[in-house]
Short mmCIF file of C-alpha atoms in Angstrom, two decimals:
data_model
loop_
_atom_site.label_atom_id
_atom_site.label_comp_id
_atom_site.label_asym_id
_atom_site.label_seq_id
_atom_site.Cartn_x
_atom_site.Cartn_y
_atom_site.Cartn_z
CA UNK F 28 -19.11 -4.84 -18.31
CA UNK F 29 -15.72 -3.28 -17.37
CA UNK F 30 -11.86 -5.07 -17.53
CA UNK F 31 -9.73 -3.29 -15.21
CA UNK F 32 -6.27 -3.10 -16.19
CA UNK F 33 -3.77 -1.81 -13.46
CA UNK F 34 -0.15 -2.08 -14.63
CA UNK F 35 2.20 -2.35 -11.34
CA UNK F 36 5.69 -1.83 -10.93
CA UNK F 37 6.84 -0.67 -7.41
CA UNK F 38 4.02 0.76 -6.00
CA UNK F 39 4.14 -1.41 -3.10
CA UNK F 40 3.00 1.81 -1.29
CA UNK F 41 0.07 2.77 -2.96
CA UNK F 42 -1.58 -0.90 -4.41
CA UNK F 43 -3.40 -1.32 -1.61
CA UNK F 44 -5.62 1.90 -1.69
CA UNK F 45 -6.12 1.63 -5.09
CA UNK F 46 -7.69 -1.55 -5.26
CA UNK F 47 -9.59 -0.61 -1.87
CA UNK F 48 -10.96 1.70 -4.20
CA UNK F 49 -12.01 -0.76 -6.64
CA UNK F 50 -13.42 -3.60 -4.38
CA UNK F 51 -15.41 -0.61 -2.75
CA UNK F 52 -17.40 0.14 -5.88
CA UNK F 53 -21.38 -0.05 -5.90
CA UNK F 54 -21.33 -1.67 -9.29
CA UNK F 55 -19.85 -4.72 -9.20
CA UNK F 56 -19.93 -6.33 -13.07
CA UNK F 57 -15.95 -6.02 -13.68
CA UNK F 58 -12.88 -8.03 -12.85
CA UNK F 59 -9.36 -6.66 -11.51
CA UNK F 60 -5.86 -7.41 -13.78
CA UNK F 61 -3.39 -6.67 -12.41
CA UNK F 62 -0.06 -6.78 -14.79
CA UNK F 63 2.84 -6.56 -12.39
CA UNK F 64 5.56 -5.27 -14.57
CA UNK F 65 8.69 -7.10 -12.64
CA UNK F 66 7.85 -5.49 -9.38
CA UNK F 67 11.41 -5.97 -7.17
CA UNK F 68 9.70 -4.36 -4.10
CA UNK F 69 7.36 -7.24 -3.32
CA UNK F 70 4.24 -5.12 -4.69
CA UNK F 71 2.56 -8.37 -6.32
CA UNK F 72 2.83 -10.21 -2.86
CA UNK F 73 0.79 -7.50 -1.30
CA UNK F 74 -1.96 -8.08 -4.04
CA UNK F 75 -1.37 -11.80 -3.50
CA UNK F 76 -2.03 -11.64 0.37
CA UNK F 77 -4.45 -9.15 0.33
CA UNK F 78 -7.01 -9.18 -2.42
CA UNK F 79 -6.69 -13.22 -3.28
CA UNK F 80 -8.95 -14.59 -6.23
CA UNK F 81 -10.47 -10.90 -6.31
CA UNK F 82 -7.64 -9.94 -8.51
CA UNK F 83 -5.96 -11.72 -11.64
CA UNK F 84 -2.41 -11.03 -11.54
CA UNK F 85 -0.29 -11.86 -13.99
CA UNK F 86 3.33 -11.72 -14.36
CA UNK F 87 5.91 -10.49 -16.29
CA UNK F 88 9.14 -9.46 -16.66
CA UNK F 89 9.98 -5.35 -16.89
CA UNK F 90 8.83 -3.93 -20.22
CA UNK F 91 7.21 -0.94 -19.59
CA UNK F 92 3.96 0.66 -19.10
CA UNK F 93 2.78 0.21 -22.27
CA UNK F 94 3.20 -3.11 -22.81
CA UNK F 95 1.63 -3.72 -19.28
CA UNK F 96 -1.21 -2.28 -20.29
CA UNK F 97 -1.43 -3.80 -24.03
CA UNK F 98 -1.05 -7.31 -21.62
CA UNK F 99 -3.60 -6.48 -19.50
CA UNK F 100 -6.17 -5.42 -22.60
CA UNK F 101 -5.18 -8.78 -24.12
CA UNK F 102 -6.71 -10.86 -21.00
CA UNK F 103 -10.00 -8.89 -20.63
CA UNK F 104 -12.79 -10.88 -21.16
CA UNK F 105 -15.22 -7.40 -20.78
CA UNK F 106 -16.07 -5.28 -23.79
CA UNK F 107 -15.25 -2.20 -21.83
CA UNK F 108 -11.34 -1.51 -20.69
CA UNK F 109 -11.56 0.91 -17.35
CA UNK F 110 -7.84 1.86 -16.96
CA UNK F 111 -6.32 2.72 -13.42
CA UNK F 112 -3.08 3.49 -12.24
CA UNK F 113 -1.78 1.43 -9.22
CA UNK F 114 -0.93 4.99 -6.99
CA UNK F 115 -4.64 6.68 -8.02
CA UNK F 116 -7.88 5.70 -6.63
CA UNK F 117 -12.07 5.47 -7.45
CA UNK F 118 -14.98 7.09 -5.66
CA UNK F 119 -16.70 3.90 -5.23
CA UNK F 120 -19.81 5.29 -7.92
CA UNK F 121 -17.24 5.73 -10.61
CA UNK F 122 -18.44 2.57 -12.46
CA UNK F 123 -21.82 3.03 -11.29
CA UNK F 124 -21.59 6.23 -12.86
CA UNK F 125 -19.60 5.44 -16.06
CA UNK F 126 -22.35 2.43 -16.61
CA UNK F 127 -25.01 4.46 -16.86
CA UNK F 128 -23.50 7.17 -19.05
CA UNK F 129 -22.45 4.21 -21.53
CA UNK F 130 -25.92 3.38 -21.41
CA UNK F 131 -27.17 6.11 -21.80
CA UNK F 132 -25.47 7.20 -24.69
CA UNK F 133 -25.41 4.90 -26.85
CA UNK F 134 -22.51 2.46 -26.00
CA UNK F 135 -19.92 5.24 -26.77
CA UNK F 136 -15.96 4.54 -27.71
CA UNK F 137 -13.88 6.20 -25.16
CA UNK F 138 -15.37 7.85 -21.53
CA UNK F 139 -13.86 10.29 -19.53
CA UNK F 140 -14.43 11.72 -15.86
CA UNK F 141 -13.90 14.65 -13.90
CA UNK F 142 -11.12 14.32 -11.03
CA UNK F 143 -8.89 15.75 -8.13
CA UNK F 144 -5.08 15.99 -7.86
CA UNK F 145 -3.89 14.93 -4.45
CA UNK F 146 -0.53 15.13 -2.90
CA UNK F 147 -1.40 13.24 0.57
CA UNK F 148 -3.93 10.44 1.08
CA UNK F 149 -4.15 11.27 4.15
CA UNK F 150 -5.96 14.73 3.55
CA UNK F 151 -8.00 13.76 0.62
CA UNK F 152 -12.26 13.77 1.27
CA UNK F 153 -13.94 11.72 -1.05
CA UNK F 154 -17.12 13.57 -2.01
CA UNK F 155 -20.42 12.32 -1.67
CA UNK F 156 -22.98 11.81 -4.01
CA UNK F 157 -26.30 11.09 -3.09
CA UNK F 158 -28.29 10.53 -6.17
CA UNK F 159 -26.45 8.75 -8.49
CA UNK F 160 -29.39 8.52 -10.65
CA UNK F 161 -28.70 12.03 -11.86
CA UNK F 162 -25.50 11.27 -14.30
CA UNK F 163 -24.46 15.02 -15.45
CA UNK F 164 -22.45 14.07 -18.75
CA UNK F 165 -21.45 16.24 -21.59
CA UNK F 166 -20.63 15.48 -25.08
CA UNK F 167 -17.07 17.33 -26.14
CA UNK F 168 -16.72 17.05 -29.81
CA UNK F 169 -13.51 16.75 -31.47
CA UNK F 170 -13.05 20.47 -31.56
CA UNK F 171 -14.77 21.29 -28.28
CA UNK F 172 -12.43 18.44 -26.88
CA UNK F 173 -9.19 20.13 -28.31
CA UNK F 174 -9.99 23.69 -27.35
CA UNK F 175 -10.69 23.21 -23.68
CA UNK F 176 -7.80 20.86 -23.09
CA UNK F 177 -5.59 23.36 -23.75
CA UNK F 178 -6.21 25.10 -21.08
CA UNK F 179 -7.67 22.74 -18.70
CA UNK F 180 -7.07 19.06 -18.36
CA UNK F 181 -9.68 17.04 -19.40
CA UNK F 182 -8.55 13.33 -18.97
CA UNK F 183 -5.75 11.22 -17.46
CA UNK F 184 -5.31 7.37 -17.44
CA UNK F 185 -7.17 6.37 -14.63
CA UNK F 186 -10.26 8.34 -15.42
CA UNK F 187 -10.79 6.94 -18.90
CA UNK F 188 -13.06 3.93 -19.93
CA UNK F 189 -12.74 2.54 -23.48
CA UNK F 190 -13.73 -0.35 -25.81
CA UNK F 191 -12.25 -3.14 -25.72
CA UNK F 192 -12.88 -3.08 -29.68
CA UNK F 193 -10.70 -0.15 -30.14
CA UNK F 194 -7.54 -2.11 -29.48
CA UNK F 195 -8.65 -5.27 -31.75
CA UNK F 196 -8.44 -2.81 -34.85
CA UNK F 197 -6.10 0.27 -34.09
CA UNK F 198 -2.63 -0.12 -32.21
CA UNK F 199 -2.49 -0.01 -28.47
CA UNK F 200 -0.13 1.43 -26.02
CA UNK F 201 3.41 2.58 -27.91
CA UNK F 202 5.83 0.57 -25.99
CA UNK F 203 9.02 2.85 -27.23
CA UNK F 204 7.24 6.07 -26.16
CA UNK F 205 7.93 6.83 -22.22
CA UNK F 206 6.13 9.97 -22.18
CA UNK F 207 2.71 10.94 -23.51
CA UNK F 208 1.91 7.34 -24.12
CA UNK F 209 -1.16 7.71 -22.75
CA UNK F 210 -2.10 10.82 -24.62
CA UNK F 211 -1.56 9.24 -27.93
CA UNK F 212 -4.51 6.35 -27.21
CA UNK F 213 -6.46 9.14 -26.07
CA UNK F 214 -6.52 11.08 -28.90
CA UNK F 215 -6.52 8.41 -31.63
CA UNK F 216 -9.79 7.25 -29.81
CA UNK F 217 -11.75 10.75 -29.61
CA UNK F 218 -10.44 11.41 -33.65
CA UNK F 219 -11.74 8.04 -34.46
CA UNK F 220 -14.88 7.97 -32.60
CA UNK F 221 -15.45 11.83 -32.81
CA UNK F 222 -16.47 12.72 -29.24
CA UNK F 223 -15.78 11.99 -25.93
CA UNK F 224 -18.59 11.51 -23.44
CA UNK F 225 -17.74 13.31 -19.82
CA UNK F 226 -18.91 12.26 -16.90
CA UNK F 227 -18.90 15.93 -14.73
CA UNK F 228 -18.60 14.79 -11.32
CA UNK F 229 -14.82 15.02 -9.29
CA UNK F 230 -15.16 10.43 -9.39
CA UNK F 231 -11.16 9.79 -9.60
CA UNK F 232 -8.49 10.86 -7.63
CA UNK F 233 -4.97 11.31 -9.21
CA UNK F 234 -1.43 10.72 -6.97
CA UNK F 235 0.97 13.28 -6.73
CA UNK F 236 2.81 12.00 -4.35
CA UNK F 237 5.64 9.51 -5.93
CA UNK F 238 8.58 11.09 -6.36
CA UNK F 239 9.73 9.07 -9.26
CA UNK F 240 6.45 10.03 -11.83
CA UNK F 241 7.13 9.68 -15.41
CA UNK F 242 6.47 14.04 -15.60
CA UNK F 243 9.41 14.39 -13.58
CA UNK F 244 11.71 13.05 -16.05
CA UNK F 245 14.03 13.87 -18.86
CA UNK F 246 13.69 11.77 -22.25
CA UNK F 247 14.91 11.62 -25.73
CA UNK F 248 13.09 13.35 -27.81
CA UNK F 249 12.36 9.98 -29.72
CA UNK F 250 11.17 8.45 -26.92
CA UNK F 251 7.85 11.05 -26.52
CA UNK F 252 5.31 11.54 -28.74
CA UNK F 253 5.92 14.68 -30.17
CA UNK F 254 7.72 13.57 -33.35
CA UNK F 255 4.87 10.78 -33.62
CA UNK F 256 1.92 13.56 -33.69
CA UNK F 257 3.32 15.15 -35.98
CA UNK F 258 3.62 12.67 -38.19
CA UNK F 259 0.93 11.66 -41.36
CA UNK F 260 0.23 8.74 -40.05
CA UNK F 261 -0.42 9.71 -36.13
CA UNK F 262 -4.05 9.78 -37.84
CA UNK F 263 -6.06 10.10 -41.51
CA UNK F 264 -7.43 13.46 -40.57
CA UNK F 265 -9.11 12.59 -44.28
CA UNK F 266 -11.43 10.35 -41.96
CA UNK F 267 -12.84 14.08 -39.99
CA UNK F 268 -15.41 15.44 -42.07
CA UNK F 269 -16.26 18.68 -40.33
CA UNK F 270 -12.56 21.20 -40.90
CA UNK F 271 -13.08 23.04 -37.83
CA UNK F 272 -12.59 19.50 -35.78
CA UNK F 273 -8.95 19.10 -37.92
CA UNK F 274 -8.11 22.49 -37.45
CA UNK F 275 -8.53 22.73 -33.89
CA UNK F 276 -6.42 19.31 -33.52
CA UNK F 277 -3.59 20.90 -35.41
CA UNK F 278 -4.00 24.18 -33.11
CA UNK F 279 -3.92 21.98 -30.22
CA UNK F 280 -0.84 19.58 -31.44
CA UNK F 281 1.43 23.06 -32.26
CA UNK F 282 0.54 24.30 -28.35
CA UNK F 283 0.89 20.99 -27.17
CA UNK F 284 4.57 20.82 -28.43
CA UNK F 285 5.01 24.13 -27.30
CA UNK F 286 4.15 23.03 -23.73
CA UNK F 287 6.21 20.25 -23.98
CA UNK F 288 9.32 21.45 -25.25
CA UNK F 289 11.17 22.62 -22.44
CA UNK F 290 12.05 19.37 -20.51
CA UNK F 291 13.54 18.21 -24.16
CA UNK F 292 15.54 20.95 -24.13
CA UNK F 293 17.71 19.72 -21.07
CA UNK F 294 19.13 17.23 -22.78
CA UNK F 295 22.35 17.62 -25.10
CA UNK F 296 21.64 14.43 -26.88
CA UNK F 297 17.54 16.36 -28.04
CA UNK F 298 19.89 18.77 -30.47
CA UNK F 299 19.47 17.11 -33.49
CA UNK F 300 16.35 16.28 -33.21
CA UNK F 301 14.98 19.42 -32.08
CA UNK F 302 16.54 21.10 -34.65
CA UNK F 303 13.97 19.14 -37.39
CA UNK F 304 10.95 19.84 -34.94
CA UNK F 305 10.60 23.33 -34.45
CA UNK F 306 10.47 24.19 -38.41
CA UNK F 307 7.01 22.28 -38.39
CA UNK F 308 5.35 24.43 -35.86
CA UNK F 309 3.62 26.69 -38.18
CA UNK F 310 4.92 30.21 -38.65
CA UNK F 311 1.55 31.51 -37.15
CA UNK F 312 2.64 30.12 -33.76
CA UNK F 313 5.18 32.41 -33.76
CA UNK F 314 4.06 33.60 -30.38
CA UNK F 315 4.41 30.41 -28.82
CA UNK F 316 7.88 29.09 -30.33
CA UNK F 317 9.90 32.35 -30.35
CA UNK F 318 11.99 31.07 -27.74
CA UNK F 319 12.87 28.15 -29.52
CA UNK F 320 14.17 30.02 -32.57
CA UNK F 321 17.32 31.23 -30.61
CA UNK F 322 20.59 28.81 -30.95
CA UNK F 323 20.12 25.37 -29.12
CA UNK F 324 22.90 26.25 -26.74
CA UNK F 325 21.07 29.00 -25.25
CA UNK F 326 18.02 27.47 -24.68
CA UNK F 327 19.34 24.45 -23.28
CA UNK F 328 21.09 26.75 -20.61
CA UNK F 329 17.63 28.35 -20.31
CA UNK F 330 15.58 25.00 -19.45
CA UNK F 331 18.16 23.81 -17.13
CA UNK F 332 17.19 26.01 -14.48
CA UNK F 333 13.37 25.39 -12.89
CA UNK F 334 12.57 28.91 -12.68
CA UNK F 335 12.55 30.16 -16.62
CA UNK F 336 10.80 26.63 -17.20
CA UNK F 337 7.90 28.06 -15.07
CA UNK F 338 8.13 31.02 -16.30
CA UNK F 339 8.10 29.92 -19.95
CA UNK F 340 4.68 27.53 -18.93
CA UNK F 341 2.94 30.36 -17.08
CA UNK F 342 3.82 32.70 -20.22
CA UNK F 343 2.59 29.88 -22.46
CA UNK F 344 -0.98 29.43 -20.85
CA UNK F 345 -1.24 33.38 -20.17
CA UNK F 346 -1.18 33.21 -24.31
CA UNK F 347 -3.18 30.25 -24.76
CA UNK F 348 -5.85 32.11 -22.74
CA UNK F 349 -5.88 35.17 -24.41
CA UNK F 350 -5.19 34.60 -28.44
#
């Protein structure tokens, strides 16, 4: 039923746990790759020693995330892809969960489920489900996806289950992109399929404990994917019959790059290219993008410090909220 595809590069740290966590699942129809990324840390040996034929591993040399990923979806032999990150972990009725939900509703194209942020291991209690008969799911459509996301985090990688089909006719993982990567499969997959089916019980577990995440970064502005949502061929919005579904994707993509924005702004080299961006936030998100209509030199010195940053976010949401 599912292909697990666990990109690893350095995690030597967290492997372990994670595929603890998937060994320790109640449904067992599903194999383990593992695409180790050009690990230098001697993460793949620990998966070697310790999980044995339980695991496929396969190697290869440092390319990314994305292309990890796209490897791993190459090799699955499942028509389901169940994604997890090497430093996040399962409640062991995840799949049990997520294959009766696919069942359930009629074989749908991307899944998504509930989850916890953690900083230490160590303090984190599983919860426990005793019936997992009852499967409490609900059916976001495109705009009921895009509304609520705004404000509250739906998905992440590790809690999101998708055919295997989807990457045979629409393009995987963006290997250029280093930040919202994920994001960009996401939503091509709920525009294409029109929903996404939510499993609505806490069933994955997401690390915030390595110090060297890919949110804690600075990038080009090329190198996220702000410039490619915005683009006409992100996705035929043509394809969505019902307008309020395309306009609450547009909504969302403006607040989105609003959001976004501020770690962009750190970087000298962004000037340019934030310069071209801004004008396509719609005038009617004035609210949101004042700040960004002052010269680039001041709101670079702005976003270097942490504090205005917050302050911008919490400002941000406080608006999202209430307009």
């Amino acid at each position: 039923m599912f292909s697990i595809v666990i990109p690893l590069y350095n995690k030597i740290g967290f492997i372990s746990r994670a595929l603890d966590s998937v060994v320790s699942q109640t449904y067992k129809d599903y194999e383990i790759i593992v695409v180790n990324d050009g690990s230098t840390d001697g993460s793949e040996k620990i998966v070697e020693n310790n999980f044995g034929e339980k695991v496929r591993i396969i190697n290869q040399k440092n390319q990314g995330v994305s292309t990890a990923r796209n490897t791993g979806i190459a090799h699955a032999k499942f028509p389901y892809i169940a994604f997890l990150d090497a430093d996040d972990i399962w409640h062991p009725d995840y799949l049990n969960y997520a294959n009766k939900a696919i069942k359930a509703h009629n074989y749908p194209g991307i899944l998504g489920a509930d989850f916890i942020r953690f900083k230490s291991f160590e303090e984190l209690e599983l919860p426990n489900y005793p019936d997992v008969d009852v499967v409490p799911v609900r059916n976001y459509s495109i705009s009921e996806f895009f509304n609520k996301t705004i404000n509250h985090t739906l998905i992440f990688t590790s809690c999101i289950v998708m055919k295997k089909e989807f990457f045979e006719t629409n393009a995987g993982f963006d290997a250029p992109l280093k930040f919202g990567e994920d994001l960009d499969v996401w939503f091509r997959a709920i525009l294409l399929y029109g929903k996404l089916v939510y499993l609505q019980k806490k069933l994955v577990y997401y690390s915030r404990e390595d110090l060297s995440a890919a949110t804690k970064k600075d990038y080009l502005l090329e190198q996220t994917l702000i410039p490619k949502i915005l683009s006409d061929d992100f996705f035929p919005l043509s394809k969505i019959e019902n307008p309020k579904d395309v306009k609450a994707f547009k909504t969302y993509r403006s607040k989105w790059i609003c959001l976004g924005m501020p770690p962009i702004y750190r970087l000298k080299e962004n000037e340019a290219s934030i310069n071209q961006i801004i004008p396509q936030i719609g005038a009617k998100f004035f609210i949101y993008k004042w700040l960004y209509l002052f010269p680039f030199k001041f709101t670079h010195k702005t976003f270097k410090s942490k504090y205005p940053h917050k302050m911008w976010v919490k400002y941000l949401k406080f608006c999202y909220r209430c307009f």
